[in-house]
Amino acid sequence: MNKQIKTPESSVDADAIIKEAVSLVGRFNRRHFLKQFATLGGLSLLTGCSISDHDGVEKLLAQVSRFNDKAQAWLFDPNKLAPTYSKSQITRPFPFNAYYSEAEVPQVDAADFQLDVSGRVSNHKSWTLAELQALPQVEQITRHICVEGWSAIGRWHGVPFSEFLKRIGADTSAKYVAFHCVDDYFTSIDMATALHPQTQLTLGFDGQPLPARYGFPLTIRIQYN
């Protein structure tokens, strides 16, 4: 059942919220800024606006979305690399992490798998796992930082995502790349992140094909600098 929280005569001063958020950029480092902005977003929700009958909410969300894009572009350095590590620093066992239990991990038949491509690309062919594995691959040992507060170092190999975008003739003037996953998860990343040299179409973990618990047959890995 959907629930909405309302308070009498509540209102959102969108301009004041955006102004305050912008001021945070100059006052705090990146980590502190993101923490404070998350708190700011929570406070805006506590005004009790109903998304079904408050016209200002949609306008506010659009403003916050545009601000998020600008803030991310300001913070992101397309040429800066995330730290890499040695094999001796790999976290073993590497943690399982998903919105479902390990027992519910989808089982994908490699022989039937296809990666479908659509949108602003010149080559709309579907890719088999064998075709993806035949592309030039690189290895990186990097730290996975989870929003839940833990981190772990893993060894991953796969195709630089920028190389895959080149192979499919992607229009890199597009703003976002969207992903529809086999477990029905959906997400997107901005094009600058997609083109970063450490963004990887990952096919393997620790020298072996990617296990099901880490996203077999492939996953997208992003390293934030």
XYZ file of C-alpha atoms in Angstrom, residues 113-115 125-137 159 164 167 203:
20
model
C 23.027 -15.161 -23.735
C 22.845 -12.041 -25.906
C 23.715 -8.451 -25.108
C 23.586 -6.095 -33.595
C 23.256 -8.292 -30.528
C 26.465 -9.637 -29.017
C 27.045 -13.214 -27.880
C 29.240 -13.939 -24.890
C 31.877 -15.477 -27.171
C 31.984 -12.292 -29.277
C 32.443 -10.142 -26.175
C 35.187 -12.415 -24.877
C 37.021 -12.057 -28.212
C 37.348 -8.268 -27.784
C 40.574 -6.769 -26.356
C 40.490 -7.008 -22.565
C 36.511 -4.841 -22.127
C 32.762 -1.275 -26.658
C 32.620 -0.844 -31.603
C 33.623 -10.557 -17.916
